[in-house]
């Protein structure tokens, strides 16, 4: 959890309007909500009927980071610490990876790609069972993890610019910029498509994100050298405390120099989420979602969900029961 303690401390100094990281609550909700409209007719009626759930629960995975010890590692993947198979080699499946690295390595450097694959299997099983509770929960959570995988800084140990004297860039890229400029983004993606190889597609997404890390950091570093230091940040009073954030002028210049990168990754995340949902449904045999209504969990089910993060067997990818 040390990594997310550092992010939390940085967030106290440089806060987004939503006061959050990981695309920001605003962006995660926007991504999940928009992904629903990529789905085909047999799915979209059910998902639109539960649009508020898919939208509001898009941030549950972030909330769990401060409750479940193993949750944080599901949100990132430090590519530099996973050997020669990344970015060009063939990544091992989870069982093979467990033979190569101790559980502490995964906790420190993340399991995001493997967890996306696992969540897709869970969603497929939920469709097979026509279990509305878990279809919606796993859809919302899978959307969150896929969105995180589209963020370059979720794929590097220099996740917040702390190794390059750019502390705060994490929330700047994925929260501040979308919250300032997303209303001008073109979020049209086309329709969800079937993914023939889930592991291959998952690793492609992570690799594409990692290829952008250098640009994310370099462009901000160059801009910071050129921009007047006294105009880089803005300070204001919020909820009776002083909040420091990147100024709108500085943010606009960074957005321009990125040449649409944030918009592209956000839009690509939307299409990926719809496509993973669609693929899980197809792999389950395309069960009818008609007359499938969301129901509230019973107290016993809710307790089990909270203890196991939705896995009734209580299995943890990090070698512990959750």
CSV table of C-alpha atoms in Angstrom, one decimal:
chain,number,residue,atom,x,y,z
A,1,UNK,CA,0.0,0.0,0.0
A,2,UNK,CA,3.1,2.3,0.2
A,3,UNK,CA,2.6,3.3,-3.4
A,4,UNK,CA,-0.9,4.6,-2.8
A,5,UNK,CA,0.1,6.4,0.4
A,6,UNK,CA,2.5,8.4,-1.8
A,7,UNK,CA,-0.3,9.2,-4.2
A,8,UNK,CA,-2.6,10.2,-1.4
A,9,UNK,CA,0.0,12.6,0.0
A,10,UNK,CA,0.6,14.1,-3.4
A,11,UNK,CA,-3.2,14.6,-3.8
A,12,UNK,CA,-3.2,16.7,-0.6
A,13,UNK,CA,-0.8,19.1,-2.3
A,14,UNK,CA,-2.1,19.0,-5.9
A,15,UNK,CA,-5.8,18.2,-6.0
A,16,UNK,CA,-8.2,17.8,-8.8
A,17,UNK,CA,-11.7,19.4,-8.6
A,18,UNK,CA,-13.0,15.9,-7.8
A,19,UNK,CA,-10.2,15.3,-5.3
A,20,UNK,CA,-9.4,11.8,-6.7
A,21,UNK,CA,-6.9,9.9,-8.8
A,22,UNK,CA,-7.3,7.0,-11.3
A,23,UNK,CA,-8.9,9.0,-14.1
A,24,UNK,CA,-10.8,10.8,-11.4
A,25,UNK,CA,-14.3,9.9,-10.3
A,26,UNK,CA,-15.8,12.1,-13.0
A,27,UNK,CA,-13.9,10.4,-15.8
A,28,UNK,CA,-14.4,6.8,-14.6
A,29,UNK,CA,-18.1,7.4,-14.4
A,30,UNK,CA,-18.2,9.0,-17.8
A,31,UNK,CA,-16.2,6.1,-19.3
A,32,UNK,CA,-18.4,3.4,-17.9
A,33,UNK,CA,-21.6,5.3,-18.8
A,34,UNK,CA,-20.6,5.9,-22.4
A,35,UNK,CA,-19.4,2.3,-22.8
A,36,UNK,CA,-23.0,1.1,-22.4
A,37,UNK,CA,-24.0,2.8,-25.7
A,38,UNK,CA,-21.5,0.7,-27.6
A,39,UNK,CA,-23.4,-2.5,-26.8
A,40,UNK,CA,-25.7,-4.5,-29.3
A,41,UNK,CA,-29.5,-4.5,-28.9
A,42,UNK,CA,-29.6,-7.8,-26.9
A,43,UNK,CA,-27.4,-6.3,-24.2
A,44,UNK,CA,-28.1,-2.6,-24.2
A,45,UNK,CA,-31.7,-2.8,-22.9
A,46,UNK,CA,-30.5,-4.4,-19.7
A,47,UNK,CA,-27.5,-2.1,-19.3
A,48,UNK,CA,-29.5,1.1,-20.0
A,49,UNK,CA,-32.0,0.0,-17.4
A,50,UNK,CA,-29.2,-0.2,-15.0
A,51,UNK,CA,-27.2,2.8,-16.3
A,52,UNK,CA,-27.2,4.6,-12.9
A,53,UNK,CA,-25.6,1.5,-11.3
A,54,UNK,CA,-22.9,1.1,-14.0
A,55,UNK,CA,-22.1,4.8,-13.7
A,56,UNK,CA,-22.1,5.3,-9.9
A,57,UNK,CA,-20.3,2.0,-9.2
A,58,UNK,CA,-17.5,2.8,-11.7
A,59,UNK,CA,-15.5,4.1,-8.7
A,60,UNK,CA,-16.1,1.3,-6.3
A,61,UNK,CA,-12.7,-0.3,-7.0
A,62,UNK,CA,-11.0,2.9,-6.0
A,63,UNK,CA,-12.9,3.0,-2.7
A,64,UNK,CA,-11.9,-0.5,-1.9
A,65,UNK,CA,-8.2,0.4,-2.1
A,66,UNK,CA,-8.4,1.8,1.5
A,67,UNK,CA,-10.3,-1.2,2.8
A,68,UNK,CA,-8.8,-4.3,1.2
A,69,UNK,CA,-5.1,-4.9,1.5
A,70,UNK,CA,-4.8,-6.5,-1.9
A,71,UNK,CA,-6.9,-4.0,-3.9
A,72,UNK,CA,-4.2,-1.4,-4.7
A,73,UNK,CA,-2.1,-3.8,-6.8
A,74,UNK,CA,-5.0,-4.4,-9.1
A,75,UNK,CA,-4.8,-0.9,-10.5
A,76,UNK,CA,-1.3,-0.8,-11.9
A,77,UNK,CA,1.5,-2.7,-13.5
A,78,UNK,CA,5.1,-1.5,-13.3
A,79,UNK,CA,6.4,-2.8,-16.6
A,80,UNK,CA,10.0,-2.1,-15.8
A,81,UNK,CA,10.0,-4.6,-13.0
A,82,UNK,CA,8.6,-7.6,-14.9
A,83,UNK,CA,11.6,-8.8,-16.8
A,84,UNK,CA,12.3,-9.4,-20.5
A,85,UNK,CA,8.8,-10.6,-21.5
A,86,UNK,CA,7.6,-7.0,-21.4
A,87,UNK,CA,7.1,-5.2,-23.7
A,88,UNK,CA,8.1,-7.5,-26.6
A,89,UNK,CA,8.0,-11.0,-25.2
A,90,UNK,CA,5.0,-13.3,-24.4
A,91,UNK,CA,3.8,-12.5,-20.9
A,92,UNK,CA,3.2,-15.5,-18.7
A,93,UNK,CA,-0.2,-16.5,-17.5
A,94,UNK,CA,-0.9,-16.1,-13.8
A,95,UNK,CA,0.2,-19.6,-12.8
A,96,UNK,CA,3.5,-19.1,-14.7
A,97,UNK,CA,4.0,-15.7,-13.2
A,98,UNK,CA,3.5,-17.1,-9.7
A,99,UNK,CA,6.5,-19.4,-10.3
A,100,UNK,CA,8.7,-16.4,-11.3
A,101,UNK,CA,7.9,-13.8,-8.6
A,102,UNK,CA,7.1,-13.8,-4.9
A,103,UNK,CA,3.7,-12.5,-3.7
A,104,UNK,CA,5.5,-9.4,-2.4
A,105,UNK,CA,6.6,-8.5,-5.9
A,106,UNK,CA,3.1,-8.5,-7.2
A,107,UNK,CA,1.9,-6.4,-4.2
A,108,UNK,CA,4.7,-3.8,-4.9
A,109,UNK,CA,4.6,-3.7,-8.7
A,110,UNK,CA,1.0,-4.6,-9.6
A,111,UNK,CA,-1.2,-7.2,-11.2
A,112,UNK,CA,-3.5,-5.1,-13.4
A,113,UNK,CA,-3.3,-7.1,-16.7
A,114,UNK,CA,-3.8,-10.5,-14.9
A,115,UNK,CA,-6.7,-9.0,-12.9
A,116,UNK,CA,-8.5,-7.8,-16.0
A,117,UNK,CA,-8.3,-11.3,-17.4
A,118,UNK,CA,-9.6,-12.7,-14.2
A,119,UNK,CA,-12.5,-10.2,-14.0
A,120,UNK,CA,-13.5,-11.0,-17.6
A,121,UNK,CA,-13.8,-14.7,-16.6
A,122,UNK,CA,-15.9,-13.8,-13.6
A,123,UNK,CA,-18.2,-11.7,-15.8
A,124,UNK,CA,-18.5,-14.6,-18.3
A,125,UNK,CA,-19.5,-16.9,-15.4
A,126,UNK,CA,-22.0,-14.3,-14.1
A,127,UNK,CA,-23.7,-14.2,-17.6
A,128,UNK,CA,-23.8,-18.0,-17.7
A,129,UNK,CA,-25.7,-18.0,-14.4
A,130,UNK,CA,-27.8,-15.0,-15.4
A,131,UNK,CA,-26.8,-13.5,-12.0
A,132,UNK,CA,-27.9,-9.9,-12.3
A,133,UNK,CA,-26.1,-8.8,-9.1
A,134,UNK,CA,-22.7,-10.1,-10.3
A,135,UNK,CA,-23.2,-9.1,-14.0
A,136,UNK,CA,-23.5,-5.5,-12.9
A,137,UNK,CA,-20.9,-5.6,-10.2
A,138,UNK,CA,-18.3,-7.3,-12.4
A,139,UNK,CA,-19.2,-5.0,-15.4
A,140,UNK,CA,-18.6,-1.9,-13.3
A,141,UNK,CA,-15.4,-3.2,-11.8
A,142,UNK,CA,-14.0,-4.5,-15.1
A,143,UNK,CA,-14.7,-1.1,-16.7
A,144,UNK,CA,-12.7,0.5,-13.9
A,145,UNK,CA,-9.7,-1.7,-14.4
A,146,UNK,CA,-9.7,-1.4,-18.1
A,147,UNK,CA,-9.9,2.4,-17.9
A,148,UNK,CA,-6.9,2.3,-15.6
A,149,UNK,CA,-5.0,0.1,-18.1
A,150,UNK,CA,-5.4,2.9,-20.7
A,151,UNK,CA,-3.5,5.4,-18.5
A,152,UNK,CA,0.2,5.5,-19.2
A,153,UNK,CA,1.2,6.3,-15.7
A,154,UNK,CA,-0.5,3.1,-14.4
A,155,UNK,CA,2.2,1.1,-16.3
A,156,UNK,CA,5.4,2.5,-14.8
A,157,UNK,CA,7.1,2.6,-11.4
A,158,UNK,CA,7.5,6.4,-12.0
A,159,UNK,CA,3.7,6.5,-11.6
A,160,UNK,CA,3.5,10.0,-10.2
A,161,UNK,CA,6.7,11.6,-11.6
A,162,UNK,CA,8.4,11.0,-8.2
A,163,UNK,CA,11.5,9.7,-10.0
A,164,UNK,CA,11.8,12.6,-12.4
A,165,UNK,CA,10.9,15.6,-10.1
A,166,UNK,CA,7.4,15.8,-11.5
A,167,UNK,CA,5.4,14.8,-8.5
A,168,UNK,CA,1.7,15.4,-9.1
A,169,UNK,CA,1.6,14.5,-12.8
A,170,UNK,CA,-0.5,11.5,-12.2
A,171,UNK,CA,-3.6,13.4,-11.2
A,172,UNK,CA,-2.7,16.1,-13.6
A,173,UNK,CA,-2.9,13.8,-16.7
A,174,UNK,CA,-5.8,11.6,-15.8
A,175,UNK,CA,-8.0,13.9,-13.7
A,176,UNK,CA,-7.3,17.6,-14.1
A,177,UNK,CA,-7.2,17.5,-17.9
A,178,UNK,CA,-10.4,15.4,-18.5
A,179,UNK,CA,-12.3,17.5,-15.9
A,180,UNK,CA,-11.2,20.7,-17.7
A,181,UNK,CA,-11.6,19.6,-21.3
A,182,UNK,CA,-13.7,16.5,-21.6
A,183,UNK,CA,-16.8,18.4,-22.7
A,184,UNK,CA,-14.9,19.1,-25.9
A,185,UNK,CA,-13.8,15.5,-26.5
A,186,UNK,CA,-15.4,13.5,-29.3
A,187,UNK,CA,-16.4,10.3,-27.5
A,188,UNK,CA,-17.8,8.5,-30.6
A,189,UNK,CA,-16.3,5.0,-30.7
A,190,UNK,CA,-18.5,2.9,-32.9
A,191,UNK,CA,-19.9,-0.5,-31.7
A,192,UNK,CA,-18.4,-3.0,-29.4
A,193,UNK,CA,-16.7,-5.9,-31.1
A,194,UNK,CA,-15.8,-9.5,-30.2
A,195,UNK,CA,-12.3,-10.1,-28.8
A,196,UNK,CA,-10.9,-13.4,-29.9
A,197,UNK,CA,-8.0,-13.5,-27.5
A,198,UNK,CA,-8.6,-11.8,-24.1
A,199,UNK,CA,-5.1,-12.1,-22.7
A,200,UNK,CA,-3.5,-10.9,-25.9
A,201,UNK,CA,-5.8,-7.9,-26.1
A,202,UNK,CA,-5.3,-7.1,-22.5
A,203,UNK,CA,-1.5,-7.0,-22.8
A,204,UNK,CA,-1.7,-5.0,-26.0
A,205,UNK,CA,-3.7,-2.3,-24.1
A,206,UNK,CA,-1.1,-2.2,-21.4
A,207,UNK,CA,1.8,-2.1,-23.8
A,208,UNK,CA,0.2,0.7,-25.8
A,209,UNK,CA,-0.1,2.7,-22.6
A,210,UNK,CA,3.5,2.0,-21.6
A,211,UNK,CA,4.8,3.3,-24.9
A,212,UNK,CA,3.3,6.7,-24.0
A,213,UNK,CA,5.0,7.1,-20.7
A,214,UNK,CA,8.0,8.8,-22.1
A,215,UNK,CA,5.9,11.4,-23.9
A,216,UNK,CA,3.7,12.1,-20.9
A,217,UNK,CA,6.7,12.9,-18.8
A,218,UNK,CA,8.9,14.5,-21.4
A,219,UNK,CA,6.3,16.9,-22.7
A,220,UNK,CA,5.4,18.1,-19.2
A,221,UNK,CA,9.0,18.5,-18.3
A,222,UNK,CA,9.7,20.6,-21.4
A,223,UNK,CA,6.6,22.8,-20.8
A,224,UNK,CA,7.6,23.3,-17.1
A,225,UNK,CA,11.0,24.6,-18.1
A,226,UNK,CA,9.5,27.2,-20.5
A,227,UNK,CA,6.5,28.3,-18.4
A,228,UNK,CA,6.8,31.0,-15.7
A,229,UNK,CA,7.0,29.1,-12.4
A,230,UNK,CA,4.7,31.6,-10.6
A,231,UNK,CA,1.9,30.9,-13.1
A,232,UNK,CA,2.1,27.1,-13.2
A,233,UNK,CA,-0.2,26.6,-10.2
A,234,UNK,CA,-3.3,28.1,-8.8
A,235,UNK,CA,-4.2,28.2,-5.1
A,236,UNK,CA,-7.6,28.6,-3.7
A,237,UNK,CA,-9.7,27.8,-0.6
A,238,UNK,CA,-11.9,24.7,-0.7
A,239,UNK,CA,-13.7,23.2,2.2
A,240,UNK,CA,-11.8,25.5,4.6
A,241,UNK,CA,-8.4,24.3,3.4
A,242,UNK,CA,-5.9,25.6,0.9
A,243,UNK,CA,-5.8,23.6,-2.4
A,244,UNK,CA,-3.0,23.8,-4.9
A,245,UNK,CA,-3.6,22.7,-8.5
A,246,UNK,CA,-2.2,23.2,-12.0
A,247,UNK,CA,-3.5,26.5,-13.5
A,248,UNK,CA,-6.0,26.4,-16.3
A,249,UNK,CA,-3.5,28.1,-18.6
A,250,UNK,CA,-0.7,25.6,-17.9
A,251,UNK,CA,-3.2,22.7,-18.2
A,252,UNK,CA,-4.4,24.0,-21.6
A,253,UNK,CA,-0.9,24.2,-22.9
A,254,UNK,CA,-0.1,20.6,-21.7
A,255,UNK,CA,-3.4,19.4,-23.3
A,256,UNK,CA,-2.4,21.0,-26.6
A,257,UNK,CA,1.1,19.6,-26.6
A,258,UNK,CA,-0.2,16.1,-25.9
A,259,UNK,CA,-2.0,16.4,-29.3
A,260,UNK,CA,-5.2,14.6,-28.2
A,261,UNK,CA,-3.5,11.8,-26.2
A,262,UNK,CA,-5.9,12.0,-23.2
A,263,UNK,CA,-9.0,12.1,-25.5
A,264,UNK,CA,-7.7,9.1,-27.5
A,265,UNK,CA,-7.0,7.0,-24.5
A,266,UNK,CA,-10.3,7.8,-22.9
A,267,UNK,CA,-12.2,7.0,-26.1
A,268,UNK,CA,-10.2,3.8,-26.6
A,269,UNK,CA,-11.0,2.8,-23.0
A,270,UNK,CA,-14.8,3.2,-23.7
A,271,UNK,CA,-14.6,0.9,-26.7
A,272,UNK,CA,-12.5,-1.6,-24.9
A,273,UNK,CA,-14.9,-1.8,-22.0
A,274,UNK,CA,-17.9,-2.3,-24.2
A,275,UNK,CA,-16.0,-4.9,-26.2
A,276,UNK,CA,-14.9,-6.9,-23.1
A,277,UNK,CA,-18.5,-6.9,-21.8
A,278,UNK,CA,-19.7,-8.0,-25.2
A,279,UNK,CA,-17.1,-10.8,-25.4
A,280,UNK,CA,-17.9,-12.1,-21.9
A,281,UNK,CA,-21.6,-12.3,-22.9
A,282,UNK,CA,-20.8,-14.1,-26.2
A,283,UNK,CA,-18.5,-16.5,-24.5
A,284,UNK,CA,-21.3,-17.3,-22.1
A,285,UNK,CA,-23.5,-18.3,-25.0
A,286,UNK,CA,-25.3,-15.0,-25.5
A,287,UNK,CA,-27.9,-15.6,-22.7
A,288,UNK,CA,-31.1,-13.6,-22.8
A,289,UNK,CA,-31.0,-10.6,-20.6
A,290,UNK,CA,-34.7,-9.9,-20.9
A,291,UNK,CA,-36.6,-9.8,-17.6
A,292,UNK,CA,-33.3,-9.8,-15.8
A,293,UNK,CA,-33.6,-7.2,-13.0
A,294,UNK,CA,-31.1,-6.0,-10.5
A,295,UNK,CA,-31.9,-7.0,-7.0
A,296,UNK,CA,-30.3,-5.8,-3.8
A,297,UNK,CA,-27.9,-8.2,-2.0
A,298,UNK,CA,-29.2,-9.9,1.1
A,299,UNK,CA,-27.2,-9.1,4.3
A,300,UNK,CA,-25.4,-12.4,4.1
A,301,UNK,CA,-24.5,-11.9,0.4
A,302,UNK,CA,-23.3,-8.4,1.1
A,303,UNK,CA,-21.1,-9.5,3.9
A,304,UNK,CA,-19.6,-12.3,1.7
A,305,UNK,CA,-19.0,-9.8,-1.2
A,306,UNK,CA,-17.2,-7.4,1.1
A,307,UNK,CA,-15.0,-10.1,2.5
A,308,UNK,CA,-14.1,-11.8,-0.8
A,309,UNK,CA,-14.4,-8.9,-3.4
A,310,UNK,CA,-17.0,-10.9,-5.3
A,311,UNK,CA,-15.2,-14.3,-5.3
A,312,UNK,CA,-17.3,-16.6,-3.1
A,313,UNK,CA,-14.3,-19.0,-2.8
A,314,UNK,CA,-12.3,-16.1,-1.2
A,315,UNK,CA,-9.4,-16.7,-3.6
A,316,UNK,CA,-6.7,-14.0,-3.8
A,317,UNK,CA,-4.3,-13.6,-6.7
A,318,UNK,CA,-1.7,-12.5,-4.1
A,319,UNK,CA,-1.8,-15.8,-2.1
A,320,UNK,CA,-4.1,-14.7,0.7
A,321,UNK,CA,-7.8,-14.8,1.4
A,322,UNK,CA,-9.2,-11.3,1.3
